CSV table of C-alpha atoms in Angstrom, one decimal:
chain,number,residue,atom,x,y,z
A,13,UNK,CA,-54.1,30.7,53.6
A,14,UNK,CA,-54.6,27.3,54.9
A,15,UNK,CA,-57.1,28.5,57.6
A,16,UNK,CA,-58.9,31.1,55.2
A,17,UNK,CA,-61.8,28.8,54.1
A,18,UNK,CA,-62.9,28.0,57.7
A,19,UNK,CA,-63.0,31.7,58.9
A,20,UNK,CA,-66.0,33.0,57.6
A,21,UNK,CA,-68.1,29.9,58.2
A,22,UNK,CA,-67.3,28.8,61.8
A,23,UNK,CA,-67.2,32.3,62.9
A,24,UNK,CA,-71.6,32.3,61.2
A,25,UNK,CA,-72.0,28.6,62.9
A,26,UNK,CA,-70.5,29.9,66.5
A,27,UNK,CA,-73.0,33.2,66.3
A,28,UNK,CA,-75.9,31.3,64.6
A,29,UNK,CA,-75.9,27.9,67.1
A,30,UNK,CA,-74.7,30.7,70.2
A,31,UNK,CA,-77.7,32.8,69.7
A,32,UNK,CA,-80.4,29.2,68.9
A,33,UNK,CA,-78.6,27.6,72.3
A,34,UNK,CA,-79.1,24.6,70.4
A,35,UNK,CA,-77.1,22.6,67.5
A,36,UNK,CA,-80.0,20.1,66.0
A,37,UNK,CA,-80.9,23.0,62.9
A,38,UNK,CA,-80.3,21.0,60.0
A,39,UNK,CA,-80.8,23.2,57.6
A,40,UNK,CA,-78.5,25.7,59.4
A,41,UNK,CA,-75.4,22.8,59.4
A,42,UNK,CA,-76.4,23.3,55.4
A,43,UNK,CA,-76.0,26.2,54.8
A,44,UNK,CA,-72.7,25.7,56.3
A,45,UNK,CA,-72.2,23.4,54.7
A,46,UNK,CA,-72.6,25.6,51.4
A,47,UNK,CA,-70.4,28.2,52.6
A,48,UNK,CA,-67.8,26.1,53.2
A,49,UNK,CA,-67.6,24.2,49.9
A,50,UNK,CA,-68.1,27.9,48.2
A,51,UNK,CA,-64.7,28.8,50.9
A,52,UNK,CA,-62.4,25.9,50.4
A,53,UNK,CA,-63.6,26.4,46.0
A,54,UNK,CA,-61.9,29.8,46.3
A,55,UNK,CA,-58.2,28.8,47.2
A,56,UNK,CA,-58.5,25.6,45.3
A,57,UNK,CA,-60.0,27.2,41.9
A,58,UNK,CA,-58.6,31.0,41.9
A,59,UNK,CA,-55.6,32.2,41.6
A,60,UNK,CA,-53.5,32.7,44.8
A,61,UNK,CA,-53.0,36.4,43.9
A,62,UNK,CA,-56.7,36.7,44.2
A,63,UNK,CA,-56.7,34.9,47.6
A,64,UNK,CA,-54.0,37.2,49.0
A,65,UNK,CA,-55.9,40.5,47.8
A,66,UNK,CA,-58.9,39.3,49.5
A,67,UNK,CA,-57.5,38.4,52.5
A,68,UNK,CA,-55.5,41.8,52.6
A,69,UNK,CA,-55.9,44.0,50.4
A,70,UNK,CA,-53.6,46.7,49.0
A,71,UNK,CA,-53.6,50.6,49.7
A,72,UNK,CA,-56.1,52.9,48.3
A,73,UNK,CA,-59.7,51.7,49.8
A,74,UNK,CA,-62.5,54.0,49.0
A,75,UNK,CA,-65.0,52.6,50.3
A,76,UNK,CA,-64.7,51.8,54.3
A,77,UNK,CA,-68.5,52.1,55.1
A,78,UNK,CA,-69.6,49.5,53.9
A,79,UNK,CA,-67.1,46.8,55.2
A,80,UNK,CA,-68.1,48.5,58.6
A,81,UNK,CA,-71.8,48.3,58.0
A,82,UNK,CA,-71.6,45.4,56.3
A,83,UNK,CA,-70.0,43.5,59.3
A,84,UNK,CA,-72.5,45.0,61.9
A,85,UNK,CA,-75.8,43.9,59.3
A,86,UNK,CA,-74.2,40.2,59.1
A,87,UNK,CA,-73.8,39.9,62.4
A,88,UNK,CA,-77.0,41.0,63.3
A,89,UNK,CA,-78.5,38.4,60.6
A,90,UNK,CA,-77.0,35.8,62.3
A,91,UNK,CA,-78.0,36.4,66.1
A,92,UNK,CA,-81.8,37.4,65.2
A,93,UNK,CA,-81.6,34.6,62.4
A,94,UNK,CA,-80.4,32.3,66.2
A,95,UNK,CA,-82.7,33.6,68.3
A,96,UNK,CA,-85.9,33.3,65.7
A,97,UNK,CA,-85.2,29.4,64.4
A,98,UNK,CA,-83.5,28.0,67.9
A,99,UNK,CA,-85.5,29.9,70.6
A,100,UNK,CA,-88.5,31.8,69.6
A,101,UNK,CA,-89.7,30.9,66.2
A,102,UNK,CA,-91.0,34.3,65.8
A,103,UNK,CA,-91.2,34.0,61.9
A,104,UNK,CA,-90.6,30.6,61.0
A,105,UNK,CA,-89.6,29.9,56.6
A,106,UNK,CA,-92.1,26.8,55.7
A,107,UNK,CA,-89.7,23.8,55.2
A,108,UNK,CA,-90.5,24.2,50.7
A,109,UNK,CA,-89.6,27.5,50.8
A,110,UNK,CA,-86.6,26.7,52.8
A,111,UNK,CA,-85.0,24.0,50.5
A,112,UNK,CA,-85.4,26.8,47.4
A,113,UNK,CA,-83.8,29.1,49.5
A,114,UNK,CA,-80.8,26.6,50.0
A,115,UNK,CA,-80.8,25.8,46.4
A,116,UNK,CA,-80.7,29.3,45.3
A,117,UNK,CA,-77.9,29.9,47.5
A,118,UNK,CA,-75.8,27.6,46.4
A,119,UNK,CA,-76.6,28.5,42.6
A,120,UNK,CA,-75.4,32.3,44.0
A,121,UNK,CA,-72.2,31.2,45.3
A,122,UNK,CA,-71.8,29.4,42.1
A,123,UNK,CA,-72.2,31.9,40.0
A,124,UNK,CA,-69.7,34.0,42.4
A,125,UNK,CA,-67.1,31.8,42.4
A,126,UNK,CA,-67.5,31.9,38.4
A,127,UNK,CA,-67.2,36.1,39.2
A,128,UNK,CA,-64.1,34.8,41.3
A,129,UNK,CA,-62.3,33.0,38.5
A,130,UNK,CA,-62.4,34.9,35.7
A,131,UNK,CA,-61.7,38.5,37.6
A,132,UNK,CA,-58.2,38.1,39.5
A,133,UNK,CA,-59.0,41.4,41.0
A,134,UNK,CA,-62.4,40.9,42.2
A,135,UNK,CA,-61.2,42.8,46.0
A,136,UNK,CA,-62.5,43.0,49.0
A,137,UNK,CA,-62.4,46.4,49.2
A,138,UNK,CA,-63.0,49.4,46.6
A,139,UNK,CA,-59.6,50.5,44.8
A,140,UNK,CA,-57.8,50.9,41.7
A,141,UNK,CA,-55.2,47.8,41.7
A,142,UNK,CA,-52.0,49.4,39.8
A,143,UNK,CA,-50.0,47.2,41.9
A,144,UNK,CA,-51.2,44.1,40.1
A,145,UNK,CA,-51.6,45.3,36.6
A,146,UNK,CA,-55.5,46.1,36.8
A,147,UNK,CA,-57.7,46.0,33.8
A,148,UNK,CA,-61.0,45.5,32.8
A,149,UNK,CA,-62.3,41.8,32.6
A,150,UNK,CA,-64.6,41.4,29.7
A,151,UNK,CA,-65.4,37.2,29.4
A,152,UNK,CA,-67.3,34.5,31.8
A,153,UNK,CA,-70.5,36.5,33.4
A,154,UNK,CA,-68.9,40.3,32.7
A,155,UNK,CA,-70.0,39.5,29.1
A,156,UNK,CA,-73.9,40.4,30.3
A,157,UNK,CA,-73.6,43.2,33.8
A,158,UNK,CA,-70.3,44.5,34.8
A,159,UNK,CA,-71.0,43.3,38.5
A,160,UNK,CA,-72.2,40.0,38.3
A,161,UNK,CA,-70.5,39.5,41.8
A,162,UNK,CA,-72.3,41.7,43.8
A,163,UNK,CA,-75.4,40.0,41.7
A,164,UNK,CA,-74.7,37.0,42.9
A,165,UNK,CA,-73.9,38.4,46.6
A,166,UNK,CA,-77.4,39.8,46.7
A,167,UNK,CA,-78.9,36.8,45.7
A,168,UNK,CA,-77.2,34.6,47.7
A,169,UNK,CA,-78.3,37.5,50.6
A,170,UNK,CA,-82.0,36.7,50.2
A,171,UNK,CA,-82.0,32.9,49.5
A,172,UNK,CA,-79.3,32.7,52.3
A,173,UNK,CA,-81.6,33.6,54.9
A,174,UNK,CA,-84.6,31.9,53.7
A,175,UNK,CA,-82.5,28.7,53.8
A,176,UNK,CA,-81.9,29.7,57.5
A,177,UNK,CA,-85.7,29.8,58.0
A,178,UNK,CA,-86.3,32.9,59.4
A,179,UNK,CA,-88.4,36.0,58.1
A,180,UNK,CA,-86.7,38.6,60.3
A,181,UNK,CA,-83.1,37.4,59.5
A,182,UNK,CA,-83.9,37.5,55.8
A,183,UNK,CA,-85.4,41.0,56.2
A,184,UNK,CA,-82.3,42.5,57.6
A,185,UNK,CA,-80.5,41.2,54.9
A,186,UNK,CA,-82.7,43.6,52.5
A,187,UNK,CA,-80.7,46.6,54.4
A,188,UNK,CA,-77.1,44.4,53.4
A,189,UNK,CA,-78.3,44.3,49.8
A,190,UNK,CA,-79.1,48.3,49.6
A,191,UNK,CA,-75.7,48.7,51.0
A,192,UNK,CA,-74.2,46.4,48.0
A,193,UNK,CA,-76.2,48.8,45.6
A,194,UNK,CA,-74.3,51.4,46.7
A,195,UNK,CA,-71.0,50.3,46.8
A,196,UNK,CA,-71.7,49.3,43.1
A,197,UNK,CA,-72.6,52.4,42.1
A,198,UNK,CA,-69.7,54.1,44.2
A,199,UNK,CA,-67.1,51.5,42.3
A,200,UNK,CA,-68.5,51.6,38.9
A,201,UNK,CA,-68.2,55.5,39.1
A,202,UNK,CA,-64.8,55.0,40.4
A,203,UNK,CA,-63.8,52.5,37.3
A,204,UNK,CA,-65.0,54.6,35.2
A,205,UNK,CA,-63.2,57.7,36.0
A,206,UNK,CA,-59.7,56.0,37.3
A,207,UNK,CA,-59.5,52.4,35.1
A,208,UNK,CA,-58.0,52.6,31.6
A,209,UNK,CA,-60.3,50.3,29.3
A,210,UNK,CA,-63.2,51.3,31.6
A,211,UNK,CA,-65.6,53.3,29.9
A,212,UNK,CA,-65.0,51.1,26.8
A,213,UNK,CA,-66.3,48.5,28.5
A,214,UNK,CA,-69.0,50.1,30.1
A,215,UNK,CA,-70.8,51.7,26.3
A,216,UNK,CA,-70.4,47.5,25.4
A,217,UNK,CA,-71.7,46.4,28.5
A,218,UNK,CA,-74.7,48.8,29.2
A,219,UNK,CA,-76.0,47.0,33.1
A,220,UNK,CA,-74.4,47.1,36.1
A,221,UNK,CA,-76.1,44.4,38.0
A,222,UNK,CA,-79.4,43.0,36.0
A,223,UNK,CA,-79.3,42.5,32.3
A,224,UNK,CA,-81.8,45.2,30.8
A,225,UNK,CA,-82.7,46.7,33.9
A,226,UNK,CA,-80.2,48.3,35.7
C-alpha cells in the first residue's frame, strides 16, 4: 500500500511529459501535483479496508467494460493531451480558463475523497460486497444523489483536462464521462435489485448524480 498513492500519478506524468518531449508544463506538474495530494489523502484518511478493495477488489465484477474502456479513453487523454500542449498546440486552454479548471479539479477530488470517507465500499469495480458486510450509506454527500462519486469523477474529468490546457484532451474526456453515466445507471439498477436497504434509500434519495435533475 505504501506505493499505491504514486501509481496513478507517475504513470499520467510519464505518458503526459513522454508524448509533450518536454518537462517545463507547469500547469501539468499541477495537476500532478493535485492528484497526488488526492492519492496519498486516500490511505491516510480512509479506512484500510477501503484501500485494499480498491486496490483488489473481491469476486463478483459486473461491470468489466468500462475499466477496459475506461483505461484506453485515459490513456488516450493523456498522449493527445502531450502531444497538443508540448508539441503542437493544436488547441491551446487560455491561461484564466486554465487556473478554473485546476481549481475545479481540486474541489472534485475533494468532494471524492469526502465520497471516499464516508462509503467504505466505494469499489473499483461494480459488485455486491457480502464479504465486507455491505449496506447502503446514507450521511456526508449520499444525503443529496446516491453517486456523488462518479459526480465528482465527472467533474474532475472536464476541469482535469482544462487544467492541462488542451481542447482535444478535454473533448475525449466527454466520451470517459458518458461511460461513467452508464456504469451508474448499470450499478444503481444492480443496488437496487441485489442490496438490502437499497430501494429504501433510493424513494428518500430521488437523484442519482445531480440534485433535481437526474
Amino acid at each position: 500500500m505504501v506505493v499505491f498513492p504514486l501509481i496513478l500519478p507517475t504513470v499520467a506524468g510519464t505518458v503526459l511529459f513522454l508524448a509533450a518531449g518536454r518537462l517545463d508544463l507547469p500547469m501539468v506538474w499541477a495537476v500532478l501535483g493535485v492528484l497526488t495530494v488526492f492519492s496519498v489523502a486516500i490511505v491516510v484518511l480512509c479506512e484500510p479496508g477501503l484501500v485494499r478493495e480498491r486496490v483488489r477488489p473481491g469476486p463478483g465484477n459486473r461491470d468489466r467494460f468500462t475499466s477496459r474502456l475506461g483505461t484506453l479513453l485515459l490513456a488516450g487523454h493523456w498522449i493527445v493531451t502531450g502531444l497538443d500542449v508540448g508539441r503542437y498546440q493544436w488547441s491551446p486552454v487560455p491561461l484564466p480558463l486554465q487556473i478554473i479548471g485546476l481549481l475545479g479539479y481540486a474541489a472534485g477530488l475533494g468532494a471524492l475523497l469526502w465520497a471516499m470517507r464516508v462509503n467504505p465500499f466505494y469499489s473499483s469495480v461494480v459488485r455486491i460486497q457480502t464479504d465486507r458486510g455491505h449496506r447502503p450509506i446514507t450521511t456526508g454527500p449520499y444525503r443529496f444523489v446516491r453517486h456523488p462519486g462518479y459526480t465528482a469523477s465527472i467533474v474532475c474529468f472536464f476541469c482535469g483536462g482544462l487544467a492541462l490546457g488542451s481542447w482535444l484532451g478535454t473533448a475525449l474526456l466527454a466520451v470517459f464521462a458518458a461511460v461513467f453515466i452508464r456504469r451508474t445507471l448499470l450499478e444503481d439498477r444492480l443496488l437496487m435489485n441485489e442490496l438490502e436497504g437499497y430501494a429504501d434509500y433510493a424513494r428518500k434519495v430521488r437523484y442519482r448524480l445531480i440534485p433535481g435533475l437526474f
